Amino acid sequence: MDPHELIRIAEKTDQLEALPGQALFYEGDPARSFFTIRKGVVRLVRAFPDGRRSIVGFLHGGDFFGGGFGRSAYAATAEAVTPLEYCRISVSDLQLLTKEHPSLARQMSAMAADRLYAADDHIVLLARKTAQEKVAAFLLASSEWAGQADQFDLPMARSDIADYLGLTIETVSRTLTKLTEMGVIALPTPQHVSLLNRLDLRALARPEAESLDG
Amino acid sequence: MDPHELIRIAEKTDQLEALPGQALFYEGDPARSFFTIRKGVVRLVRAFPDGRRSIVGFLHGGDFFGGGFGRSAYAATAEAVTPLEYCRISVSDLQLLTKEHPSLARQMSAMAADRLYAADDHIVLLARKTAQEKVAAFLLASSEWAGQADQFDLPMARSDIADYLGLTIETVSRTLTKLTEMGVIALPTPQHVSLLNRLDLRALARPEAESLDG
DNA sequence: CGCTTCTTTGAGCGGACTCAAAAGCAGTGG
DNA sequence: CCACTGCTTTTGAGTCCGCTCAAAGAAGCG
């Protein structure tokens, strides 16, 4: 649960940077390394030859990922969304470190479990939520990434949000405009979000919005 | 990679059965056990108070799951789809066994990795595929579960398929009818599928259907 | 200042949904 | 054996949400 040890160890490894749009690795590449993000945001992308694209997740400072988690190949392409500072450690080196620090193994499986839990949430969102619920949920998640702030930046483009939510950029834009007109958010600039009514936004975000008392 | 050792160990533990519809555990329950399926099919369900439901995965004979993979609570409810024979082992017992058999830990992370990879596939399917592509992909996956057979049973109801693919039962039914009319499958009974043209079905299943030569 | 890229807005369409009913099937009891 | 009941699946008709196509702002950059 404490990524600091991971980061401390990772600090003994490659310190790297990447510019927006640069790939850290590609889907299908042999999964030779693990990564932690020091600063910035990464997207995990699955793309098709016909242009259809799906973002299976966003990763933020402190997040630990890569290595295929036991698989021999990466499951998706990792691309920098913002200017990025990150660490890289080879799978074999990390395996050695795991023997010295057994807690590392537990942390790794905890990370995998978190990604699995997030993936299930994502599946429910894609399968059963409306565009408005999707965008509201995304804004709340973005707020959490910013430390529950009521004002924060969306580091990614509308196209990234659309590919994450299974929508088009037009629908994302229209929905944001609608939420603005409803008074639950404000958009001083396209990238800057201000939550005006967190409770209403939360109610809009989930199907299970009704009372939970039995 | 070899679940047989897991099963052999699990055979020393609780041998249980369940009838269709019975829950093995519920979403949110403390994740005290791991499970392996001996015979039958299980669905992993996320449900909302308003009736919306999403099936995040199906599990088959030999599959290993549960325990929250490091989390303290189960991420979804596990329900028997068919009459079920399965094994249960407590997380603590399995941790003890892990110390005797280090390969177990690797197998567990491999299982988690497989679920993660499957989850990413599922995300892409839900986010970017049409109803026809979804149903075609589901039929191909079902064929794989049946050992690449051209004829096999769908153990689950249309409602399960719909909740897995993010569709309604009507759309699932209509799409199956359409595939039948196209001549790529036959449905002797609603539960029994016969693949008449695997290549066409594969072409219908994926967006990346065009040629891959660069 | 002109170019490119991103975002927003508009108009119209269509695929999947909703609502509704019929058809098929399994079990049950007369 | 057959009517009756309940459940699942299929089929039909019509609607709407989100998509497509198109164009007009904004914003960044050389």
Coordinates of C-alpha atoms (C1' of nucleotides) in Angstrom, one line a residue:
Chain A
M1 CA 0.0 0.0 0.0
D2 CA 3.0 2.3 0.4
P3 CA 4.5 3.2 -3.0
H4 CA 7.2 5.2 -1.4
E5 CA 9.4 2.2 -0.9
L6 CA 8.9 1.3 -4.5
I7 CA 9.8 4.7 -5.6
R8 CA 12.8 4.8 -3.4
I9 CA 14.1 1.6 -5.0
A10 CA 13.1 2.8 -8.4
E11 CA 15.2 5.9 -7.8
K12 CA 18.2 3.7 -8.1
T13 CA 17.1 2.8 -11.6
D14 CA 16.7 4.7 -14.8
Q15 CA 15.4 8.2 -14.5
L16 CA 13.6 9.1 -17.7
E17 CA 11.5 11.8 -19.2
A18 CA 9.0 11.9 -22.1
L19 CA 7.2 14.5 -24.0
P20 CA 3.4 14.5 -24.6
G21 CA 2.5 11.8 -27.1
Q22 CA 5.7 9.8 -26.7
A23 CA 5.3 6.1 -26.1
L24 CA 6.9 4.4 -23.1
F25 CA 6.2 1.0 -24.7
Y26 CA 3.9 -0.6 -27.2
E27 CA 1.2 -3.2 -27.0
G28 CA 2.7 -6.5 -27.8
D29 CA 6.3 -5.6 -27.0
P30 CA 8.1 -8.0 -24.8
A31 CA 7.3 -6.9 -21.2
R32 CA 10.8 -6.3 -20.0
S33 CA 10.3 -3.4 -17.6
F34 CA 8.2 -2.0 -14.8
F35 CA 7.6 1.7 -14.4
T36 CA 6.6 4.3 -11.8
I37 CA 5.4 7.8 -12.6
R38 CA 7.1 10.6 -10.8
K39 CA 5.3 13.4 -12.4
G40 CA 2.7 13.7 -15.1
V41 CA 0.0 11.5 -16.6
V42 CA 0.1 8.4 -18.8
R43 CA -2.6 6.8 -20.9
L44 CA -2.9 3.1 -21.7
V45 CA -4.2 2.7 -25.3
R46 CA -5.5 -0.1 -27.4
A47 CA -5.8 0.9 -31.0
F48 CA -7.2 -0.8 -34.2
P49 CA -6.0 -0.4 -37.7
D50 CA -9.3 1.2 -38.7
G51 CA -8.7 4.1 -36.3
R52 CA -10.9 3.0 -33.5
R53 CA -9.2 3.6 -30.2
S54 CA -9.9 2.7 -26.6
I55 CA -8.1 4.1 -23.6
V56 CA -8.1 1.3 -20.9
G57 CA -6.8 3.5 -18.2
F58 CA -5.0 6.7 -17.0
L59 CA -2.0 6.6 -14.7
H60 CA -0.8 9.3 -12.4
G61 CA 2.1 10.2 -10.1
G62 CA 3.0 7.3 -7.8
D63 CA 1.3 4.7 -10.0
F64 CA 3.2 1.5 -10.7
F65 CA 2.6 -0.4 -13.9
G66 CA 4.1 -2.3 -16.8
G67 CA 5.8 -5.7 -16.8
G68 CA 2.7 -7.3 -18.1
F69 CA 2.1 -8.4 -14.5
G70 CA 3.4 -11.9 -15.3
R71 CA 2.6 -11.8 -19.0
S72 CA 5.3 -11.9 -21.5
A73 CA 4.0 -8.9 -23.5
Y74 CA 2.5 -5.5 -22.7
A75 CA -1.3 -5.5 -22.9
A76 CA -1.5 -1.9 -24.1
T77 CA 0.6 1.0 -25.4
A78 CA 1.6 3.5 -22.7
E79 CA 1.8 7.1 -23.9
A80 CA 2.7 10.3 -22.1
V81 CA -0.3 12.7 -21.9
T82 CA 1.7 15.5 -20.3
P83 CA 5.4 16.1 -20.0
L84 CA 6.5 13.1 -18.0
E85 CA 9.1 12.1 -15.4
Y86 CA 9.3 8.5 -14.7
C87 CA 11.4 5.6 -13.5
R88 CA 12.1 2.3 -15.2
I89 CA 13.4 -0.9 -13.8
S90 CA 13.8 -4.2 -15.6
V91 CA 11.7 -7.2 -14.6
S92 CA 14.7 -9.2 -13.8
D93 CA 16.2 -6.5 -11.5
L94 CA 12.9 -6.1 -9.8
Q95 CA 12.7 -9.9 -9.2
L96 CA 16.0 -9.8 -7.5
L97 CA 14.9 -6.9 -5.3
T98 CA 11.8 -8.8 -4.5
K99 CA 13.9 -11.5 -2.8
E100 CA 15.5 -8.8 -0.6
H101 CA 12.3 -7.0 0.1
P102 CA 9.4 -9.5 0.3
S103 CA 7.0 -6.7 0.9
L104 CA 7.6 -5.7 -2.7
A105 CA 5.8 -8.8 -4.0
R106 CA 2.7 -7.9 -1.9
Q107 CA 2.8 -4.4 -3.1
M108 CA 2.9 -5.6 -6.7
S109 CA -0.1 -7.9 -6.3
A110 CA -1.9 -5.0 -4.5
M111 CA -1.2 -2.8 -7.6
A112 CA -2.5 -5.6 -9.8
A113 CA -5.6 -5.9 -7.6
D114 CA -6.2 -2.1 -7.8
R115 CA -5.9 -2.2 -11.6
L116 CA -8.4 -5.2 -11.7
Y117 CA -10.8 -3.3 -9.5
A118 CA -10.5 -0.2 -11.6
A119 CA -11.0 -2.3 -14.8
D120 CA -14.3 -3.7 -13.4
D121 CA -15.5 -0.2 -12.5
H122 CA -14.6 0.8 -16.1
I123 CA -16.5 -2.2 -17.5
V124 CA -19.6 -1.2 -15.6
L125 CA -19.3 2.4 -16.7
L126 CA -18.9 1.5 -20.4
A127 CA -21.6 -1.2 -20.4
R128 CA -24.4 0.5 -18.4
K129 CA -24.0 4.2 -18.0
T130 CA -25.3 7.0 -20.1
A131 CA -23.1 9.7 -21.6
Q132 CA -24.1 12.1 -18.8
E133 CA -23.3 9.5 -16.1
K134 CA -20.0 8.7 -17.8
V135 CA -18.8 12.3 -18.0
A136 CA -20.0 13.1 -14.5
A137 CA -18.1 10.0 -13.2
F138 CA -15.0 11.0 -15.1
L139 CA -15.1 14.5 -13.6
L140 CA -15.4 13.1 -10.1
A141 CA -12.5 10.7 -10.8
S142 CA -10.4 13.6 -12.1
S143 CA -11.1 15.5 -8.9
E144 CA -9.9 12.5 -6.9
W145 CA -6.7 12.4 -8.9
A146 CA -6.3 16.1 -8.0
G147 CA -6.7 15.3 -4.3
Q148 CA -10.4 16.0 -4.1
A149 CA -9.9 19.5 -5.3
D150 CA -12.9 21.5 -6.5
Q151 CA -10.8 23.1 -9.2
F152 CA -8.4 21.2 -11.4
D153 CA -7.0 20.8 -14.9
L154 CA -7.9 18.1 -17.3
P155 CA -4.5 17.2 -18.7
M156 CA -5.9 15.1 -21.6
A157 CA -7.6 16.2 -24.8
R158 CA -11.3 15.6 -25.4
S159 CA -10.4 12.8 -27.7
D160 CA -8.7 11.0 -24.8
I161 CA -11.7 11.5 -22.6
A162 CA -14.0 10.2 -25.4
D163 CA -11.8 7.1 -26.0
Y164 CA -11.8 6.4 -22.3
L165 CA -15.6 6.7 -21.9
G166 CA -16.5 5.0 -25.2
L167 CA -18.0 8.2 -26.6
T168 CA -17.2 10.7 -29.4
I169 CA -15.5 14.0 -28.8
E170 CA -18.7 15.8 -29.8
T171 CA -20.7 14.0 -27.2
V172 CA -18.1 14.7 -24.5
S173 CA -18.1 18.4 -25.5
R174 CA -21.9 18.6 -25.6
T175 CA -22.3 16.9 -22.2
L176 CA -19.7 19.2 -20.6
T177 CA -21.7 22.2 -22.0
K178 CA -24.9 20.7 -20.6
L179 CA -23.4 20.3 -17.2
T180 CA -22.2 23.9 -17.3
E181 CA -25.7 25.0 -18.3
M182 CA -27.1 23.0 -15.4
G183 CA -24.8 24.9 -13.1
V184 CA -23.0 21.8 -11.6
I185 CA -19.6 22.7 -13.1
A186 CA -17.9 25.7 -14.8
L187 CA -15.3 25.6 -17.5
P188 CA -13.2 28.8 -17.4
T189 CA -11.0 27.3 -20.1
P190 CA -11.5 24.0 -21.9
Q191 CA -8.9 22.4 -19.7
H192 CA -9.8 23.9 -16.4
V193 CA -12.8 22.5 -14.5
S194 CA -14.5 23.9 -11.4
L195 CA -17.0 21.8 -9.5
L196 CA -19.8 24.0 -8.4
N197 CA -22.1 21.3 -6.9
R198 CA -20.3 18.1 -6.0
L199 CA -23.4 16.4 -4.6
D200 CA -25.5 17.0 -7.7
L201 CA -22.6 15.8 -9.8
R202 CA -22.3 12.6 -7.7
A203 CA -26.0 12.0 -8.1
L204 CA -25.7 12.4 -11.9
A205 CA -22.7 10.0 -12.0
R206 CA -24.3 6.8 -10.7
P207 CA -27.2 4.7 -11.6
E208 CA -27.5 3.7 -8.0
A209 CA -28.4 7.3 -7.1
E210 CA -31.5 6.4 -5.1
S211 CA -31.6 5.8 -1.4
L212 CA -29.8 2.8 -0.1
D213 CA -31.8 2.2 3.1
G214 CA -33.5 -1.3 3.1
Chain B
M1 CA 0.9 -21.6 -16.1
D2 CA -0.1 -25.0 -14.8
P3 CA -3.3 -25.0 -12.8
H4 CA -3.1 -28.7 -12.1
E5 CA -0.9 -28.1 -9.1
L6 CA -3.4 -25.6 -7.8
I7 CA -6.2 -28.0 -8.3
R8 CA -4.3 -30.8 -6.6
I9 CA -3.7 -28.6 -3.6
A10 CA -7.2 -27.3 -3.6
E11 CA -8.5 -30.9 -3.6
K12 CA -7.2 -31.1 0.0
T13 CA -9.6 -28.3 0.8
D14 CA -13.4 -27.8 0.8
Q15 CA -15.1 -29.6 -2.0
L16 CA -18.4 -27.8 -2.7
E17 CA -21.3 -27.7 -5.0
A18 CA -23.8 -25.0 -6.0
L19 CA -27.0 -24.9 -8.0
P20 CA -27.7 -22.4 -10.8
G21 CA -28.2 -18.9 -9.4
Q22 CA -26.5 -19.6 -6.1
A23 CA -23.9 -17.1 -5.0
L24 CA -20.4 -18.2 -4.0
F25 CA -19.8 -14.8 -2.4
Y26 CA -21.1 -11.3 -2.7
E27 CA -19.5 -8.0 -3.9
G28 CA -18.1 -6.2 -0.8
D29 CA -17.9 -9.3 1.4
P30 CA -14.5 -9.7 3.1
A31 CA -12.4 -11.6 0.7
R32 CA -11.5 -14.6 2.8
S33 CA -11.2 -17.4 0.2
F34 CA -9.9 -18.4 -3.2
F35 CA -11.8 -20.7 -5.5
T36 CA -11.1 -23.0 -8.4
I37 CA -13.9 -24.4 -10.6
R38 CA -14.0 -28.2 -11.1
K39 CA -17.0 -28.3 -13.3
G40 CA -19.5 -25.7 -14.5
V41 CA -19.6 -22.0 -15.2
V42 CA -19.6 -19.0 -12.9
R43 CA -20.5 -15.3 -13.6
L44 CA -19.0 -12.3 -11.9
V45 CA -21.7 -9.7 -11.5
R46 CA -21.9 -6.1 -10.5
A47 CA -25.5 -4.9 -9.8
F48 CA -27.1 -1.6 -9.1
P49 CA -30.2 -0.9 -6.9
D50 CA -32.1 0.3 -10.0
G51 CA -31.8 -3.1 -11.7
R52 CA -29.0 -2.3 -14.1
R53 CA -26.5 -5.2 -14.1
S54 CA -23.1 -5.8 -15.6
I55 CA -21.3 -9.1 -15.9
V56 CA -17.6 -8.4 -15.7
G57 CA -16.6 -12.0 -16.6
F58 CA -17.4 -15.7 -17.0
L59 CA -15.3 -18.4 -15.3
H60 CA -14.9 -22.0 -16.4
G61 CA -13.4 -25.3 -15.3
G62 CA -9.9 -24.8 -14.1
D63 CA -10.2 -21.1 -13.6
F64 CA -8.8 -19.7 -10.3
F65 CA -10.3 -16.6 -8.7
G66 CA -11.5 -14.9 -5.6
G67 CA -9.5 -13.5 -2.7
G68 CA -9.8 -10.0 -4.0
F69 CA -6.2 -10.6 -5.3
G70 CA -4.8 -8.6 -2.4
R71 CA -7.9 -6.5 -1.7
S72 CA -9.8 -7.0 1.5
A73 CA -13.2 -7.3 -0.3
Y74 CA -14.5 -9.1 -3.3
A75 CA -14.9 -6.8 -6.3
A76 CA -18.0 -8.6 -7.7
T77 CA -20.6 -11.2 -6.8
A78 CA -19.9 -14.7 -8.0
E79 CA -22.9 -16.8 -9.1
A80 CA -23.2 -20.3 -10.5
V81 CA -24.6 -20.3 -14.0
T82 CA -24.8 -24.0 -14.3
P83 CA -24.8 -26.7 -11.6
L84 CA -21.3 -26.2 -10.1
E85 CA -18.6 -28.2 -8.5
Y86 CA -15.8 -26.1 -7.0
C87 CA -13.1 -26.0 -4.4
R88 CA -12.5 -23.3 -1.8
I89 CA -9.4 -22.5 0.2
S90 CA -8.9 -19.7 2.7
V91 CA -6.6 -16.9 1.9
S92 CA -4.5 -17.7 5.0
D93 CA -4.2 -21.3 4.2
L94 CA -3.1 -20.5 0.7
Q95 CA -0.5 -18.0 2.0
L96 CA 1.0 -20.9 4.1
L97 CA 1.0 -23.1 1.0
T98 CA 2.7 -20.4 -1.0
K99 CA 5.7 -20.6 1.3
E100 CA 6.0 -24.3 0.7
H101 CA 5.4 -24.0 -3.1
P102 CA 6.9 -20.7 -4.3
S103 CA 5.6 -21.5 -7.8
L104 CA 2.1 -20.9 -6.5
A105 CA 2.7 -17.2 -6.1
R106 CA 3.8 -17.0 -9.7
Q107 CA 0.7 -18.9 -10.8
M108 CA -1.5 -16.5 -8.8
S109 CA 0.1 -13.4 -10.4
A110 CA -0.3 -15.1 -13.8
M111 CA -4.0 -15.6 -13.1
A112 CA -4.3 -12.0 -12.1
A113 CA -2.5 -11.0 -15.2
D114 CA -4.8 -13.1 -17.4
R115 CA -7.9 -11.5 -15.7
L116 CA -6.3 -8.0 -16.4
Y117 CA -5.7 -8.8 -20.0
A118 CA -9.2 -10.2 -20.4
A119 CA -10.6 -7.1 -18.7
D120 CA -8.8 -4.8 -21.2
D121 CA -10.2 -6.9 -24.0
H122 CA -13.6 -6.5 -22.5
I123 CA -13.2 -2.8 -22.2
V124 CA -12.4 -2.4 -25.9
L125 CA -15.3 -4.6 -26.8
L126 CA -17.8 -2.5 -24.7
A127 CA -16.3 0.8 -25.7
R128 CA -15.8 0.4 -29.5
K129 CA -17.6 -2.5 -30.9
T130 CA -21.1 -2.7 -32.5
A131 CA -23.8 -5.1 -31.4
Q132 CA -22.9 -7.5 -34.3
E133 CA -19.2 -7.4 -33.5
K134 CA -19.9 -8.0 -29.8
V135 CA -22.1 -11.0 -30.4
A136 CA -19.7 -12.5 -33.0
A137 CA -16.8 -12.1 -30.6
F138 CA -18.8 -13.7 -27.8
L139 CA -19.6 -16.7 -29.9
L140 CA -16.0 -17.1 -30.8
A141 CA -15.0 -16.9 -27.1
S142 CA -17.6 -19.4 -26.2
S143 CA -16.2 -21.7 -28.9
E144 CA -12.8 -21.4 -27.3
W145 CA -14.2 -22.2 -23.9
A146 CA -15.6 -25.4 -25.5
G147 CA -12.2 -26.3 -26.8
Q148 CA -12.5 -24.7 -30.3
A149 CA -15.5 -26.9 -31.0
D150 CA -17.8 -25.9 -33.9
Q151 CA -20.8 -27.0 -31.9
F152 CA -21.3 -26.1 -28.3
D153 CA -23.9 -25.0 -25.7
L154 CA -24.4 -21.6 -24.4
P155 CA -24.8 -22.3 -20.7
M156 CA -26.0 -18.8 -19.8
A157 CA -29.3 -17.1 -20.5
R158 CA -29.7 -14.3 -23.1
S159 CA -29.9 -11.8 -20.2
D160 CA -26.4 -12.9 -19.0
I161 CA -25.1 -12.5 -22.5
A162 CA -26.7 -9.0 -22.7
D163 CA -25.3 -7.9 -19.4
Y164 CA -21.9 -9.2 -20.5
L165 CA -21.9 -7.4 -23.8
G166 CA -23.6 -4.2 -22.6
L167 CA -26.7 -4.8 -24.7
T168 CA -30.4 -5.7 -24.2
I169 CA -31.7 -9.2 -24.5
E170 CA -33.7 -8.1 -27.5
T171 CA -30.6 -6.9 -29.3
V172 CA -28.8 -10.1 -28.5
S173 CA -31.6 -12.2 -29.8
R174 CA -32.1 -10.1 -33.0
T175 CA -28.4 -10.2 -33.7
L176 CA -28.3 -14.0 -33.3
T177 CA -31.2 -14.3 -35.7
K178 CA -29.4 -12.0 -38.2
L179 CA -26.2 -14.1 -38.0
T180 CA -28.4 -17.2 -38.6
E181 CA -30.0 -15.6 -41.6
M182 CA -26.5 -14.7 -42.9
G183 CA -25.6 -18.3 -42.7
V184 CA -22.6 -18.0 -40.4
I185 CA -24.2 -19.8 -37.5
A186 CA -27.2 -22.1 -36.8
L187 CA -29.3 -22.3 -33.7
P188 CA -30.9 -25.8 -33.5
T189 CA -32.1 -24.7 -30.0
P190 CA -31.7 -21.4 -28.3
Q191 CA -28.9 -22.9 -26.2
H192 CA -27.1 -24.9 -28.9
V193 CA -24.8 -23.1 -31.3
S194 CA -23.3 -24.4 -34.5
L195 CA -20.6 -22.4 -36.2
L196 CA -21.1 -22.7 -40.0
N197 CA -18.4 -20.3 -41.1
R198 CA -15.7 -19.5 -38.6
L199 CA -13.8 -17.2 -40.9
D200 CA -16.7 -15.0 -41.6
L201 CA -17.6 -14.9 -38.0
R202 CA -14.1 -13.9 -37.1
A203 CA -14.2 -11.1 -39.7
L204 CA -17.5 -9.9 -38.2
A205 CA -16.0 -9.9 -34.7
R206 CA -13.3 -7.4 -35.0
P207 CA -12.9 -3.8 -36.1
E208 CA -9.4 -4.6 -37.3
A209 CA -10.8 -6.8 -40.0
E210 CA -8.9 -5.3 -42.9
S211 CA -5.5 -6.5 -44.1
L212 CA -2.6 -6.0 -41.7
D213 CA 0.2 -5.6 -44.3
G214 CA 2.0 -2.3 -44.0
Chain C
dC1 C1' -0.4 37.0 -39.0
dG2 C1' -1.5 32.6 -41.1
dC3 C1' -1.4 27.9 -40.1
dT4 C1' -2.6 23.9 -37.5
dT5 C1' -5.0 21.7 -34.0
dC6 C1' -8.6 21.5 -30.6
dT7 C1' -13.1 22.5 -29.1
dT8 C1' -17.7 23.8 -29.7
dT9 C1' -22.0 24.0 -32.0
dG10 C1' -25.5 22.7 -35.5
dA11 C1' -28.5 19.5 -38.4
dG12 C1' -29.9 15.1 -39.4
dC13 C1' -29.5 10.1 -39.2
dG14 C1' -29.4 5.5 -37.5
dG15 C1' -28.4 1.7 -34.3
dA16 C1' -29.8 0.1 -30.2
dC17 C1' -33.4 0.8 -26.8
dT18 C1' -38.2 0.7 -25.0
dC19 C1' -42.6 -1.0 -24.9
dA20 C1' -45.5 -4.7 -26.3
dA21 C1' -47.0 -9.1 -27.8
dA22 C1' -46.5 -13.6 -29.7
dA23 C1' -44.1 -18.0 -29.7
dG24 C1' -41.6 -21.7 -27.6
dC25 C1' -40.6 -24.8 -23.7
dA26 C1' -40.5 -27.0 -19.1
dG27 C1' -42.9 -28.4 -15.3
dT28 C1' -47.3 -29.5 -12.9
dG29 C1' -51.5 -31.4 -12.0
dG30 C1' -56.1 -32.8 -13.5
Chain D
dC1 C1' -52.4 -37.0 -22.5
dC2 C1' -53.3 -32.3 -22.4
dA3 C1' -54.5 -27.9 -20.5
dC4 C1' -52.5 -24.5 -17.5
dT5 C1' -48.8 -21.7 -15.7
dG6 C1' -44.5 -19.3 -15.6
dC7 C1' -40.3 -18.3 -17.9
dT8 C1' -37.3 -17.5 -21.8
dT9 C1' -36.7 -16.3 -26.4
dT10 C1' -38.2 -14.2 -30.5
dT11 C1' -40.4 -10.7 -33.2
dG12 C1' -42.6 -6.2 -34.1
dA13 C1' -43.3 -1.1 -34.0
dG14 C1' -41.7 3.2 -32.8
dT15 C1' -38.5 6.3 -30.2
dC16 C1' -34.4 8.5 -28.7
dC17 C1' -29.6 8.9 -27.5
dG18 C1' -25.4 9.2 -29.3
dC19 C1' -23.1 9.2 -33.8
dT20 C1' -21.9 11.3 -38.4
dC21 C1' -21.1 15.0 -41.2
dA22 C1' -20.2 19.8 -41.5
dA23 C1' -18.7 24.2 -40.2
dA24 C1' -17.7 27.8 -37.1
dG25 C1' -15.0 29.5 -33.1
dA26 C1' -10.6 29.4 -30.0
dA27 C1' -6.1 28.7 -28.9
dG28 C1' -1.2 27.7 -29.6
dC29 C1' 2.8 28.4 -32.5
dG30 C1' 6.1 29.5 -36.0

